[in-house]
Amino acid sequence: MTWVVILLVLGASAATTTFELGFEGPQANQCPHPSFTRKHVCTTCTNTIEAANFAMTQIPADQRSQKHVFNGGNPYLAENGSDGYVYCKSSRSQTWLCVPSLVGTQVISYNCEDYGMCWSYHWTEDGYGGHLWEVHC
């Protein structure tokens, strides 16, 4: 198993690590994956209302599933899973679970619940990169 620790300092430029495991594409195997941070990480969120606003602006309105929002997660740790996938594990951070309110098939708002301090796993590979895998609180 390979362990790589990536330390990110708030206010510094984001750091990522690329692994040489045979995957292709500019974002393959970055930890944290840019798609994950864009969709799930709101470093300025401090409450359920800010998490709901983040969910509305970062997640397409046609995606009608619940969403987790994290206010951090640094440092991240890349792990090779027993299933052959590379996962990116966050440190514990404030977490909200946001559930959409729909009109027809369109999301009009999110209602978020405070889940406390949680850590997460997400995929790093092309095709799955940035998809949330697990959340543990």
PDB file of C-alpha atoms in Angstrom:
ATOM      1  CA  MET A   1       0.000   0.000   0.000  1.00  0.00           C
ATOM      2  CA  THR A   2       1.302   3.469  -0.856  1.00  0.00           C
ATOM      3  CA  TRP A   3       0.709   6.392   1.501  1.00  0.00           C
ATOM      4  CA  VAL A   4       1.282   9.939   0.412  1.00  0.00           C
ATOM      5  CA  VAL A   5       0.526  12.890   2.653  1.00  0.00           C
ATOM      6  CA  ILE A   6      -0.329  16.184   1.033  1.00  0.00           C
ATOM      7  CA  LEU A   7      -0.305  19.159   3.384  1.00  0.00           C
ATOM      8  CA  LEU A   8      -2.267  22.197   2.302  1.00  0.00           C
ATOM      9  CA  VAL A   9      -1.989  25.485   4.126  1.00  0.00           C
ATOM     10  CA  LEU A  10      -4.999  27.777   4.143  1.00  0.00           C
ATOM     11  CA  GLY A  11      -4.224  30.771   1.979  1.00  0.00           C
ATOM     12  CA  ALA A  12      -1.470  28.995   0.053  1.00  0.00           C
ATOM     13  CA  SER A  13      -1.879  27.691  -3.452  1.00  0.00           C
ATOM     14  CA  ALA A  14      -3.465  24.253  -3.643  1.00  0.00           C
ATOM     15  CA  ALA A  15      -1.089  21.335  -3.798  1.00  0.00           C
ATOM     16  CA  THR A  16      -1.836  18.067  -5.527  1.00  0.00           C
ATOM     17  CA  THR A  17       0.064  14.887  -6.104  1.00  0.00           C
ATOM     18  CA  THR A  18       0.036  12.838  -9.296  1.00  0.00           C
ATOM     19  CA  PHE A  19       0.623   9.112  -9.019  1.00  0.00           C
ATOM     20  CA  GLU A  20       2.251   7.023 -11.712  1.00  0.00           C
ATOM     21  CA  LEU A  21      -0.202   4.153 -11.840  1.00  0.00           C
ATOM     22  CA  GLY A  22      -0.942   4.114 -15.562  1.00  0.00           C
ATOM     23  CA  PHE A  23      -3.978   6.389 -15.566  1.00  0.00           C
ATOM     24  CA  GLU A  24      -4.367   9.094 -18.170  1.00  0.00           C
ATOM     25  CA  GLY A  25      -5.560  12.681 -18.284  1.00  0.00           C
ATOM     26  CA  PRO A  26      -4.484  15.920 -16.651  1.00  0.00           C
ATOM     27  CA  GLN A  27      -6.464  15.305 -13.455  1.00  0.00           C
ATOM     28  CA  ALA A  28      -5.794  11.576 -13.074  1.00  0.00           C
ATOM     29  CA  ASN A  29      -4.955  10.575  -9.530  1.00  0.00           C
ATOM     30  CA  GLN A  30      -4.749  14.014  -7.963  1.00  0.00           C
ATOM     31  CA  CYS A  31      -5.395  14.100  -4.242  1.00  0.00           C
ATOM     32  CA  PRO A  32      -7.524  16.009  -3.589  1.00  0.00           C
ATOM     33  CA  HIS A  33      -9.123  15.706  -7.011  1.00  0.00           C
ATOM     34  CA  PRO A  34     -10.109  19.134  -8.452  1.00  0.00           C
ATOM     35  CA  SER A  35     -13.625  17.913  -9.220  1.00  0.00           C
ATOM     36  CA  PHE A  36     -14.129  16.840  -5.592  1.00  0.00           C
ATOM     37  CA  THR A  37     -12.985  20.157  -4.176  1.00  0.00           C
ATOM     38  CA  ARG A  38     -15.127  22.088  -6.675  1.00  0.00           C
ATOM     39  CA  LYS A  39     -18.289  20.098  -5.854  1.00  0.00           C
ATOM     40  CA  HIS A  40     -17.890  19.352  -2.159  1.00  0.00           C
ATOM     41  CA  VAL A  41     -15.416  21.668  -0.376  1.00  0.00           C
ATOM     42  CA  CYS A  42     -16.456  25.095   0.864  1.00  0.00           C
ATOM     43  CA  THR A  43     -13.667  26.484   3.028  1.00  0.00           C
ATOM     44  CA  THR A  44     -15.722  29.605   3.858  1.00  0.00           C
ATOM     45  CA  CYS A  45     -18.881  27.742   4.963  1.00  0.00           C
ATOM     46  CA  THR A  46     -19.591  27.953   8.693  1.00  0.00           C
ATOM     47  CA  ASN A  47     -23.276  26.977   8.925  1.00  0.00           C
ATOM     48  CA  THR A  48     -26.147  25.165   7.195  1.00  0.00           C
ATOM     49  CA  ILE A  49     -27.291  28.233   5.232  1.00  0.00           C
ATOM     50  CA  GLU A  50     -23.836  28.831   3.731  1.00  0.00           C
ATOM     51  CA  ALA A  51     -23.534  25.108   2.915  1.00  0.00           C
ATOM     52  CA  ALA A  52     -26.934  25.211   1.159  1.00  0.00           C
ATOM     53  CA  ASN A  53     -25.906  28.262  -0.864  1.00  0.00           C
ATOM     54  CA  PHE A  54     -22.646  26.531  -1.823  1.00  0.00           C
ATOM     55  CA  ALA A  55     -24.556  23.412  -2.916  1.00  0.00           C
ATOM     56  CA  MET A  56     -26.800  25.500  -5.176  1.00  0.00           C
ATOM     57  CA  THR A  57     -23.914  27.301  -6.860  1.00  0.00           C
ATOM     58  CA  GLN A  58     -21.530  24.365  -7.244  1.00  0.00           C
ATOM     59  CA  ILE A  59     -23.830  21.479  -8.102  1.00  0.00           C
ATOM     60  CA  PRO A  60     -25.872  21.451 -11.338  1.00  0.00           C
ATOM     61  CA  ALA A  61     -29.597  21.959 -10.813  1.00  0.00           C
ATOM     62  CA  ASP A  62     -30.413  18.729 -12.646  1.00  0.00           C
ATOM     63  CA  GLN A  63     -28.520  16.616 -10.091  1.00  0.00           C
ATOM     64  CA  ARG A  64     -31.318  15.743  -7.717  1.00  0.00           C
ATOM     65  CA  SER A  65     -29.418  13.676  -5.166  1.00  0.00           C
ATOM     66  CA  GLN A  66     -28.312  14.664  -1.686  1.00  0.00           C
ATOM     67  CA  LYS A  67     -24.866  16.223  -1.417  1.00  0.00           C
ATOM     68  CA  HIS A  68     -22.220  16.370   1.288  1.00  0.00           C
ATOM     69  CA  VAL A  69     -20.463  19.695   1.803  1.00  0.00           C
ATOM     70  CA  PHE A  70     -17.191  19.874   3.765  1.00  0.00           C
ATOM     71  CA  ASN A  71     -15.548  23.049   5.029  1.00  0.00           C
ATOM     72  CA  GLY A  72     -12.049  21.622   4.639  1.00  0.00           C
ATOM     73  CA  GLY A  73     -10.412  18.258   4.774  1.00  0.00           C
ATOM     74  CA  ASN A  74      -6.705  19.106   4.787  1.00  0.00           C
ATOM     75  CA  PRO A  75      -4.438  17.297   4.859  1.00  0.00           C
ATOM     76  CA  TYR A  76      -5.492  14.657   2.343  1.00  0.00           C
ATOM     77  CA  LEU A  77      -4.000  11.181   2.178  1.00  0.00           C
ATOM     78  CA  ALA A  78      -3.888   9.059  -0.994  1.00  0.00           C
ATOM     79  CA  GLU A  79      -4.428   5.333  -0.495  1.00  0.00           C
ATOM     80  CA  ASN A  80      -4.403   2.340  -2.814  1.00  0.00           C
ATOM     81  CA  GLY A  81      -7.575   0.423  -2.011  1.00  0.00           C
ATOM     82  CA  SER A  82      -7.737  -3.367  -1.923  1.00  0.00           C
ATOM     83  CA  ASP A  83     -10.063  -3.142  -4.937  1.00  0.00           C
ATOM     84  CA  GLY A  84      -7.317  -1.612  -7.104  1.00  0.00           C
ATOM     85  CA  TYR A  85      -8.668   1.949  -7.007  1.00  0.00           C
ATOM     86  CA  VAL A  86      -6.775   4.932  -5.623  1.00  0.00           C
ATOM     87  CA  TYR A  87      -8.773   6.842  -3.015  1.00  0.00           C
ATOM     88  CA  CYS A  88      -8.159  10.213  -1.443  1.00  0.00           C
ATOM     89  CA  LYS A  89      -8.966  10.379   2.266  1.00  0.00           C
ATOM     90  CA  SER A  90      -9.596  13.711   3.979  1.00  0.00           C
ATOM     91  CA  SER A  91      -8.861  14.616   7.538  1.00  0.00           C
ATOM     92  CA  ARG A  92     -11.883  15.336   9.729  1.00  0.00           C
ATOM     93  CA  SER A  93     -13.745  18.526   8.892  1.00  0.00           C
ATOM     94  CA  GLN A  94     -17.121  20.149   9.516  1.00  0.00           C
ATOM     95  CA  THR A  95     -19.677  18.381   7.319  1.00  0.00           C
ATOM     96  CA  TRP A  96     -23.222  19.067   6.174  1.00  0.00           C
ATOM     97  CA  LEU A  97     -25.604  16.752   4.345  1.00  0.00           C
ATOM     98  CA  CYS A  98     -27.678  18.794   1.898  1.00  0.00           C
ATOM     99  CA  VAL A  99     -30.973  17.461   0.537  1.00  0.00           C
ATOM    100  CA  PRO A 100     -32.570  19.089  -2.505  1.00  0.00           C
ATOM    101  CA  SER A 101     -36.013  20.677  -2.663  1.00  0.00           C
ATOM    102  CA  LEU A 102     -37.549  20.096  -6.102  1.00  0.00           C
ATOM    103  CA  VAL A 103     -40.087  21.748  -8.353  1.00  0.00           C
ATOM    104  CA  GLY A 104     -40.736  19.121 -10.978  1.00  0.00           C
ATOM    105  CA  THR A 105     -37.281  17.796 -11.758  1.00  0.00           C
ATOM    106  CA  GLN A 106     -35.356  20.986 -10.952  1.00  0.00           C
ATOM    107  CA  VAL A 107     -33.571  21.669  -7.698  1.00  0.00           C
ATOM    108  CA  ILE A 108     -34.742  25.029  -6.299  1.00  0.00           C
ATOM    109  CA  SER A 109     -32.854  24.898  -3.005  1.00  0.00           C
ATOM    110  CA  TYR A 110     -30.957  22.650  -0.609  1.00  0.00           C
ATOM    111  CA  ASN A 111     -31.761  22.074   3.061  1.00  0.00           C
ATOM    112  CA  CYS A 112     -28.631  21.111   4.962  1.00  0.00           C
ATOM    113  CA  GLU A 113     -28.168  19.258   8.234  1.00  0.00           C
ATOM    114  CA  ASP A 114     -25.077  19.623  10.409  1.00  0.00           C
ATOM    115  CA  TYR A 115     -23.296  16.247  10.577  1.00  0.00           C
ATOM    116  CA  GLY A 116     -20.414  17.452  12.749  1.00  0.00           C
ATOM    117  CA  MET A 117     -16.800  16.460  12.169  1.00  0.00           C
ATOM    118  CA  CYS A 118     -16.430  13.799   9.476  1.00  0.00           C
ATOM    119  CA  TRP A 119     -13.811  12.421   7.099  1.00  0.00           C
ATOM    120  CA  SER A 120     -14.359  11.267   3.543  1.00  0.00           C
ATOM    121  CA  TYR A 121     -12.955   9.133   0.746  1.00  0.00           C
ATOM    122  CA  HIS A 122     -13.207  10.086  -2.921  1.00  0.00           C
ATOM    123  CA  TRP A 123     -11.971   8.538  -6.154  1.00  0.00           C
ATOM    124  CA  THR A 124      -8.969  10.043  -7.912  1.00  0.00           C
ATOM    125  CA  GLU A 125      -9.055   8.319 -11.309  1.00  0.00           C
ATOM    126  CA  ASP A 126     -10.305   9.582 -14.660  1.00  0.00           C
ATOM    127  CA  GLY A 127     -13.889   8.535 -15.199  1.00  0.00           C
ATOM    128  CA  TYR A 128     -14.543   8.528 -11.449  1.00  0.00           C
ATOM    129  CA  GLY A 129     -12.262  11.359 -10.338  1.00  0.00           C
ATOM    130  CA  GLY A 130     -13.774  13.485  -7.628  1.00  0.00           C
ATOM    131  CA  HIS A 131     -16.779  11.247  -6.915  1.00  0.00           C
ATOM    132  CA  LEU A 132     -17.457  10.934  -3.198  1.00  0.00           C
ATOM    133  CA  TRP A 133     -17.103   7.327  -2.047  1.00  0.00           C
ATOM    134  CA  GLU A 134     -17.668   7.297   1.726  1.00  0.00           C
ATOM    135  CA  VAL A 135     -18.300   9.659   4.612  1.00  0.00           C
ATOM    136  CA  HIS A 136     -17.607   8.670   8.240  1.00  0.00           C
ATOM    137  CA  CYS A 137     -18.755  10.832  11.137  1.00  0.00           C
TER     138      CYS A 137
END
